[in-house]
Amino acid sequence: MQTIDLHSHSRHSDGRLSTRDLIQAACDAGVRTLALTDHDTTAGLADAEQQAQQAGIQLVPGVEISVSWRHQTIHILGLRIRADCDALQQGLGDLRDKRTQRAQGIADQLSKAGMDGDAALAWVQHRVEGGLISRTHFAEYLMQAGYAKDMRGVFKRYLVKGKPGFVSLHWCEMSDALAWIREAGGVAVIAHPARYKLTRSKLIALIEDFIAAGGQGLEVVSSSHSEEECQHLAQLANQYQLYASCGSDFHSPDQPWAQLGRIPPLPAQCTPVWSLWSDICKA
Ligand code: AMP
Ligand code: MN
Ligand code: MN
Ligand code: MN
C-alpha cells in the first residue's frame, strides 16, 4: 500500500468513477496524494481539486497524453500541470478530434466484420455524454452486447492491431506533447514503460529521444510492471538521471490488478518525482 499514487482515471476519459467517487475511493484506500491523469483531457481536474480539498487529500493535476513514436502509441504523463495553458489545451483538443474520427472508423470496421457498428457508435456516444471516446468504451459495448466476457478478452479479440475494431492513428509527436507539458509548467513522465513490449535497445532509444525533447521522468512502479521490470526501470532511471514515478493506473474498482495505492514502493535507489515538489507529498 502506498500513500502516493500518481496515475489514475475518471469518467472524463476511460475510467469508471466520477471524480467525486474517485477521490472518495482514494481516501478509503489510504492514498494521501493522488494524480488524476485522464487520457487527453483535463476536464475532471477542477472538480477533483475541489473534492480533494474537501476530503483533505492532495490532488496532483495531471494528464496522460497519447503520442506516436516510431509507429507505436506511447503514453506520456504530464504531472502538476496548469490546465489553463493554451498550448496544452489546443494540443489535447486536436487529440480528442482524432479520437472522434477514429470512433467512426471503428464503427465502420465493426460493420464490415458483420456487427452493428452504428449501434455500437450510438451506444458509446450516449455512454460518454459528450466526453472523449476511448477503445475502452467500445470494449464496454462489446461486452454488454455479449461478444466477450471480460475486458482483456474483448481487447484481445476485437480491439488490438490486426483485429476487426482496431484503427491505427497518428496521435502527436512526442516532442509536441513534451512542449505542451513544459508550457503548462508540468513534469513529463513516460507512463508504464514496460507495457510497450519494446526490445532493450528500443526502450533505450525511446528514453534518449524523450530526454532530448526535455522529458524528465520514468514511471518505474506501475500495476502493469513485474518486480523484475520495476528493478530494470529503476536502474535505467538512475543511469539516465530521470525522476521516478509510481502509479496504479486505476480505471475501475472491478480491475483488482490496478487498485488505488495498491502498488509496491519505489526502489530505494530512485529519486522520486515528488522531490521536485516541496509543498506537496510531504504529509
Ligand atoms: P485508446 O487510448 O482509446 O486507444 O484506449 C487505450 C486504453 O484502453 C488504455 O488506456 C487502457 O485503459 C485500455 N486498454 C488497452 N489495452 C487493453 C487491454 N489489453 N486490456 C484492457 N484494457 C486495455
Ligand atoms: Mn485507459
Ligand atoms: Mn496508459
Ligand atoms: Mn493510464
Short mmCIF file of C-alpha atoms and ligand atoms in Angstrom, two decimals:
data_model
loop_
_atom_site.label_atom_id
_atom_site.label_comp_id
_atom_site.label_asym_id
_atom_site.label_seq_id
_atom_site.Cartn_x
_atom_site.Cartn_y
_atom_site.Cartn_z
CA MET A 1 0.00 0.00 0.00
CA GLN A 2 1.30 3.43 -0.94
CA THR A 3 0.03 6.84 0.13
CA ILE A 4 1.23 8.43 -3.12
CA ASP A 5 -0.45 7.33 -6.37
CA LEU A 6 0.38 9.42 -9.43
CA HIS A 7 -1.67 7.78 -12.18
CA SER A 8 -5.47 7.39 -12.23
CA HIS A 9 -8.51 7.82 -14.47
CA SER A 10 -12.06 9.10 -14.05
CA ARG A 11 -15.18 9.05 -16.22
CA HIS A 12 -13.79 12.10 -18.02
CA SER A 13 -11.73 9.59 -20.04
CA ASP A 14 -11.98 5.80 -19.79
CA GLY A 15 -12.32 5.41 -16.01
CA ARG A 16 -15.45 4.10 -14.37
CA LEU A 17 -15.79 6.55 -11.46
CA SER A 18 -16.87 10.19 -11.27
CA THR A 19 -14.18 12.48 -9.83
CA ARG A 20 -16.13 12.54 -6.55
CA ASP A 21 -16.19 8.76 -6.26
CA LEU A 22 -12.53 8.57 -7.32
CA ILE A 23 -11.46 10.93 -4.54
CA GLN A 24 -13.58 9.00 -2.06
CA ALA A 25 -12.06 5.72 -3.23
CA ALA A 26 -8.55 7.20 -2.86
CA CYS A 27 -9.35 8.26 0.71
CA ASP A 28 -10.75 4.83 1.52
CA ALA A 29 -7.59 3.23 0.14
CA GLY A 30 -5.37 5.42 2.35
CA VAL A 31 -3.98 7.46 -0.56
CA ARG A 32 -2.96 10.94 0.60
CA THR A 33 -1.61 12.31 -2.71
CA LEU A 34 -3.39 11.41 -5.92
CA ALA A 35 -2.72 12.46 -9.50
CA LEU A 36 -5.73 12.45 -11.80
CA THR A 37 -4.28 11.70 -15.24
CA ASP A 38 -7.15 11.24 -17.67
CA HIS A 39 -6.30 10.44 -21.28
CA ASP A 40 -6.02 13.57 -23.45
CA THR A 41 -8.25 15.76 -21.27
CA THR A 42 -8.09 17.91 -18.17
CA ALA A 43 -11.88 18.18 -17.89
CA GLY A 44 -12.04 16.49 -14.48
CA LEU A 45 -9.30 18.47 -12.74
CA ALA A 46 -11.28 21.43 -11.41
CA ASP A 47 -13.94 19.26 -9.73
CA ALA A 48 -11.33 16.81 -8.49
CA GLU A 49 -9.31 19.64 -6.92
CA GLN A 50 -12.32 20.95 -5.05
CA GLN A 51 -13.36 17.49 -3.88
CA ALA A 52 -9.81 16.63 -2.82
CA GLN A 53 -9.66 19.77 -0.70
CA GLN A 54 -12.91 18.83 1.00
CA ALA A 55 -11.67 15.31 1.59
CA GLY A 56 -8.30 16.51 2.92
CA ILE A 57 -6.10 14.86 0.31
CA GLN A 58 -3.64 16.39 -2.13
CA LEU A 59 -4.53 16.39 -5.80
CA VAL A 60 -1.74 16.50 -8.36
CA PRO A 61 -3.29 17.84 -11.58
CA GLY A 62 -2.21 15.64 -14.44
CA VAL A 63 -2.94 14.27 -17.88
CA GLU A 64 -1.91 11.18 -19.88
CA ILE A 65 -1.14 12.20 -23.45
CA SER A 66 -1.35 9.76 -26.37
CA VAL A 67 1.78 10.09 -28.51
CA SER A 68 3.01 8.28 -31.62
CA TRP A 69 6.67 7.33 -31.56
CA ARG A 70 8.12 5.17 -34.35
CA HIS A 71 4.61 3.98 -35.37
CA GLN A 72 3.82 2.94 -31.83
CA THR A 73 1.48 4.50 -29.28
CA ILE A 74 3.31 5.72 -26.18
CA HIS A 75 1.65 7.41 -23.20
CA ILE A 76 3.28 10.45 -21.64
CA LEU A 77 2.10 11.68 -18.25
CA GLY A 78 2.14 15.38 -17.55
CA LEU A 79 2.23 15.84 -13.78
CA ARG A 80 1.49 19.01 -11.91
CA ILE A 81 0.34 20.85 -15.00
CA ARG A 82 -1.55 24.12 -15.15
CA ALA A 83 -4.72 23.18 -17.01
CA ASP A 84 -5.32 26.75 -18.19
CA CYS A 85 -2.34 26.60 -20.57
CA ASP A 86 -3.47 27.41 -24.14
CA ALA A 87 -0.83 25.31 -25.91
CA LEU A 88 -1.76 22.28 -23.82
CA GLN A 89 -5.49 22.73 -24.40
CA GLN A 90 -5.03 23.24 -28.13
CA GLY A 91 -2.97 20.06 -28.38
CA LEU A 92 -5.37 17.98 -26.28
CA GLY A 93 -8.31 19.31 -28.31
CA ASP A 94 -6.67 18.07 -31.51
CA LEU A 95 -6.13 14.64 -29.96
CA ARG A 96 -9.79 14.44 -28.95
CA ASP A 97 -10.83 15.37 -32.51
CA LYS A 98 -8.74 12.45 -33.74
CA ARG A 99 -10.49 10.20 -31.24
CA THR A 100 -13.89 11.31 -32.58
CA GLN A 101 -12.83 10.48 -36.14
CA ARG A 102 -11.37 7.17 -35.05
CA ALA A 103 -14.64 6.22 -33.31
CA GLN A 104 -16.42 6.49 -36.66
CA GLY A 105 -13.66 4.39 -38.21
CA ILE A 106 -14.01 1.72 -35.51
CA ALA A 107 -17.80 1.63 -36.07
CA ASP A 108 -17.27 1.21 -39.83
CA GLN A 109 -14.81 -1.62 -39.25
CA LEU A 110 -17.15 -3.42 -36.86
CA SER A 111 -19.90 -3.15 -39.51
CA LYS A 112 -17.56 -4.68 -42.08
CA ALA A 113 -16.97 -7.54 -39.67
CA GLY A 114 -20.72 -8.21 -39.60
CA MET A 115 -21.54 -6.41 -36.36
CA ASP A 116 -23.85 -3.46 -35.86
CA GLY A 117 -21.31 -0.62 -35.99
CA ASP A 118 -23.97 2.10 -35.95
CA ALA A 119 -25.47 0.68 -32.77
CA ALA A 120 -22.01 0.46 -31.23
CA LEU A 121 -21.25 4.10 -32.02
CA ALA A 122 -24.63 5.30 -30.77
CA TRP A 123 -24.18 3.33 -27.52
CA VAL A 124 -20.67 4.69 -26.98
CA GLN A 125 -21.68 8.29 -27.72
CA HIS A 126 -24.52 8.01 -25.22
CA ARG A 127 -22.19 6.46 -22.65
CA VAL A 128 -19.57 9.22 -22.79
CA GLU A 129 -22.06 12.10 -22.61
CA GLY A 130 -20.06 14.36 -24.89
CA GLY A 131 -16.70 13.33 -23.41
CA LEU A 132 -13.92 11.65 -25.32
CA ILE A 133 -14.26 8.19 -26.82
CA SER A 134 -11.74 5.51 -25.94
CA ARG A 135 -11.38 1.93 -27.11
CA THR A 136 -12.39 1.04 -23.55
CA HIS A 137 -15.88 2.36 -24.31
CA PHE A 138 -16.15 0.14 -27.38
CA ALA A 139 -14.96 -2.72 -25.17
CA GLU A 140 -17.79 -1.97 -22.73
CA TYR A 141 -20.29 -2.00 -25.61
CA LEU A 142 -18.97 -5.30 -26.95
CA MET A 143 -19.12 -6.89 -23.51
CA GLN A 144 -22.68 -5.81 -22.79
CA ALA A 145 -23.67 -6.97 -26.30
CA GLY A 146 -22.35 -10.41 -25.37
CA TYR A 147 -19.27 -10.54 -27.62
CA ALA A 148 -16.86 -11.23 -24.77
CA LYS A 149 -16.93 -11.80 -21.02
CA ASP A 150 -14.13 -9.59 -19.78
CA MET A 151 -12.14 -6.52 -20.72
CA ARG A 152 -8.93 -8.37 -21.52
CA GLY A 153 -10.77 -10.84 -23.74
CA VAL A 154 -12.62 -8.16 -25.66
CA PHE A 155 -9.43 -6.19 -26.36
CA LYS A 156 -7.61 -9.30 -27.50
CA ARG A 157 -10.37 -10.39 -29.87
CA TYR A 158 -11.58 -7.09 -31.24
CA LEU A 159 -9.59 -4.01 -30.37
CA VAL A 160 -5.87 -4.59 -30.85
CA LYS A 161 -3.77 -4.42 -34.00
CA GLY A 162 -4.92 -6.94 -36.60
CA LYS A 163 -8.41 -7.31 -35.09
CA PRO A 164 -11.69 -6.00 -36.58
CA GLY A 165 -12.18 -2.96 -34.34
CA PHE A 166 -8.61 -1.64 -34.49
CA VAL A 167 -7.99 1.59 -36.36
CA SER A 168 -4.45 2.92 -36.32
CA LEU A 169 -3.99 6.56 -35.57
CA HIS A 170 -1.14 9.05 -35.60
CA TRP A 171 -1.64 10.84 -32.28
CA CYS A 172 1.01 13.58 -31.99
CA GLU A 173 4.79 13.86 -31.91
CA MET A 174 6.41 13.14 -28.57
CA SER A 175 8.29 16.44 -28.80
CA ASP A 176 4.97 18.32 -29.14
CA ALA A 177 3.48 16.62 -26.08
CA LEU A 178 6.62 17.48 -24.08
CA ALA A 179 6.45 21.10 -25.22
CA TRP A 180 2.82 21.42 -24.08
CA ILE A 181 3.64 19.87 -20.70
CA ARG A 182 6.61 22.20 -20.29
CA GLU A 183 4.49 25.26 -21.20
CA ALA A 184 1.91 24.10 -18.67
CA GLY A 185 4.63 24.02 -16.01
CA GLY A 186 4.45 20.26 -15.56
CA VAL A 187 6.87 17.34 -15.44
CA ALA A 188 6.76 14.80 -18.28
CA VAL A 189 6.98 11.13 -17.34
CA ILE A 190 6.95 8.08 -19.65
CA ALA A 191 3.92 6.08 -18.49
CA HIS A 192 4.24 2.31 -17.82
CA PRO A 193 7.40 1.89 -19.98
CA ALA A 194 7.34 -1.92 -19.73
CA ARG A 195 3.84 -2.14 -21.21
CA TYR A 196 5.03 -1.38 -24.74
CA LYS A 197 6.99 -4.62 -25.04
CA LEU A 198 9.96 -2.81 -26.58
CA THR A 199 13.29 -4.51 -27.04
CA ARG A 200 16.00 -3.27 -24.70
CA SER A 201 17.62 -1.20 -27.42
CA LYS A 202 14.31 0.32 -28.49
CA LEU A 203 13.42 1.20 -24.90
CA ILE A 204 16.76 2.98 -24.65
CA ALA A 205 16.08 4.80 -27.93
CA LEU A 206 12.71 5.91 -26.52
CA ILE A 207 14.34 7.17 -23.32
CA GLU A 208 17.07 9.00 -25.23
CA ASP A 209 14.55 10.67 -27.59
CA PHE A 210 12.41 11.57 -24.58
CA ILE A 211 15.34 13.19 -22.76
CA ALA A 212 16.44 15.01 -25.93
CA ALA A 213 12.94 16.51 -26.10
CA GLY A 214 13.13 17.66 -22.48
CA GLY A 215 11.48 14.73 -20.66
CA GLN A 216 12.35 14.23 -17.00
CA GLY A 217 10.65 11.17 -15.54
CA LEU A 218 10.03 7.45 -15.81
CA GLU A 219 7.08 5.62 -14.27
CA VAL A 220 9.13 2.96 -12.55
CA VAL A 221 6.33 1.48 -10.48
CA SER A 222 3.04 0.64 -12.22
CA SER A 223 0.40 -2.01 -11.70
CA SER A 224 1.32 -3.43 -15.07
CA HIS A 225 5.01 -3.95 -14.20
CA SER A 226 6.51 -7.12 -12.81
CA GLU A 227 9.02 -6.88 -9.97
CA GLU A 228 11.80 -7.57 -12.46
CA GLU A 229 10.61 -4.86 -14.87
CA CYS A 230 10.40 -2.43 -11.98
CA GLN A 231 14.01 -3.14 -10.96
CA HIS A 232 15.21 -2.77 -14.54
CA LEU A 233 13.37 0.57 -14.91
CA ALA A 234 14.77 1.81 -11.61
CA GLN A 235 18.24 1.09 -12.88
CA LEU A 236 17.52 2.92 -16.18
CA ALA A 237 16.05 5.88 -14.30
CA ASN A 238 19.26 6.17 -12.32
CA GLN A 239 21.51 5.67 -15.30
CA TYR A 240 19.73 8.43 -17.23
CA GLN A 241 19.17 10.65 -14.17
CA LEU A 242 15.43 10.59 -14.56
CA TYR A 243 12.97 11.15 -11.74
CA ALA A 244 10.97 8.06 -10.80
CA SER A 245 7.20 7.99 -10.53
CA CYS A 246 4.70 5.45 -9.25
CA GLY A 247 1.05 4.96 -10.05
CA SER A 248 -1.66 2.34 -10.08
CA ASP A 249 -3.20 3.38 -13.43
CA PHE A 250 -6.56 2.88 -11.71
CA HIS A 251 -9.56 2.74 -14.05
CA SER A 252 -12.27 0.87 -12.20
CA PRO A 253 -12.98 -0.88 -8.89
CA ASP A 254 -13.53 -4.11 -10.80
CA GLN A 255 -9.97 -4.44 -12.06
CA PRO A 256 -8.33 -5.99 -8.98
CA TRP A 257 -4.86 -5.81 -10.56
CA ALA A 258 -4.91 -1.99 -10.67
CA GLN A 259 -6.33 -0.53 -7.48
CA LEU A 260 -5.61 2.86 -5.92
CA GLY A 261 -2.48 2.83 -3.79
CA ARG A 262 -2.01 -0.90 -4.26
CA ILE A 263 1.47 -0.72 -5.73
CA PRO A 264 4.93 -1.58 -4.42
CA PRO A 265 7.18 1.18 -3.06
CA LEU A 266 9.68 2.90 -5.35
CA PRO A 267 13.03 1.08 -5.19
CA ALA A 268 15.29 2.78 -2.67
CA GLN A 269 17.88 3.99 -5.18
CA CYS A 270 15.31 6.08 -7.11
CA THR A 271 14.88 9.84 -6.90
CA PRO A 272 11.11 10.30 -6.58
CA VAL A 273 9.48 12.80 -8.90
CA TRP A 274 7.91 14.46 -5.86
CA SER A 275 11.32 15.57 -4.66
CA LEU A 276 10.68 18.40 -7.16
CA TRP A 277 7.59 19.49 -5.23
CA SER A 278 8.49 20.98 -1.90
CA ASP A 279 4.92 21.90 -0.95
CA ILE A 280 3.18 18.60 -1.60
CA CYS A 281 3.75 14.94 -0.88
CA LYS A 282 5.28 15.95 2.43
CA ALA A 283 2.34 14.94 4.63
P1 AMP B 1 -7.29 4.31 -26.53
O1 AMP B 1 -6.42 5.35 -25.90
O2 AMP B 1 -8.69 4.80 -26.77
O3 AMP B 1 -6.69 3.68 -27.73
O4 AMP B 1 -7.50 3.17 -25.46
C1 AMP B 1 -6.43 2.72 -24.70
C2 AMP B 1 -6.94 2.28 -23.34
O5 AMP B 1 -7.52 1.00 -23.45
C3 AMP B 1 -5.81 2.14 -22.34
O6 AMP B 1 -5.60 3.34 -21.68
C4 AMP B 1 -6.33 1.08 -21.40
O7 AMP B 1 -7.13 1.67 -20.41
C5 AMP B 1 -7.22 0.24 -22.28
N1 AMP B 1 -6.56 -0.99 -22.75
C6 AMP B 1 -5.66 -1.11 -23.73
N2 AMP B 1 -5.30 -2.38 -23.91
C7 AMP B 1 -6.02 -3.10 -23.02
C8 AMP B 1 -6.13 -4.48 -22.70
N3 AMP B 1 -5.43 -5.41 -23.36
N4 AMP B 1 -6.98 -4.83 -21.72
C9 AMP B 1 -7.70 -3.92 -21.06
N5 AMP B 1 -7.65 -2.61 -21.31
C10 AMP B 1 -6.82 -2.20 -22.28
MN MN B 2 -7.03 3.89 -20.14
MN MN B 3 -1.61 4.34 -20.44
MN MN B 4 -3.43 5.40 -17.66
#
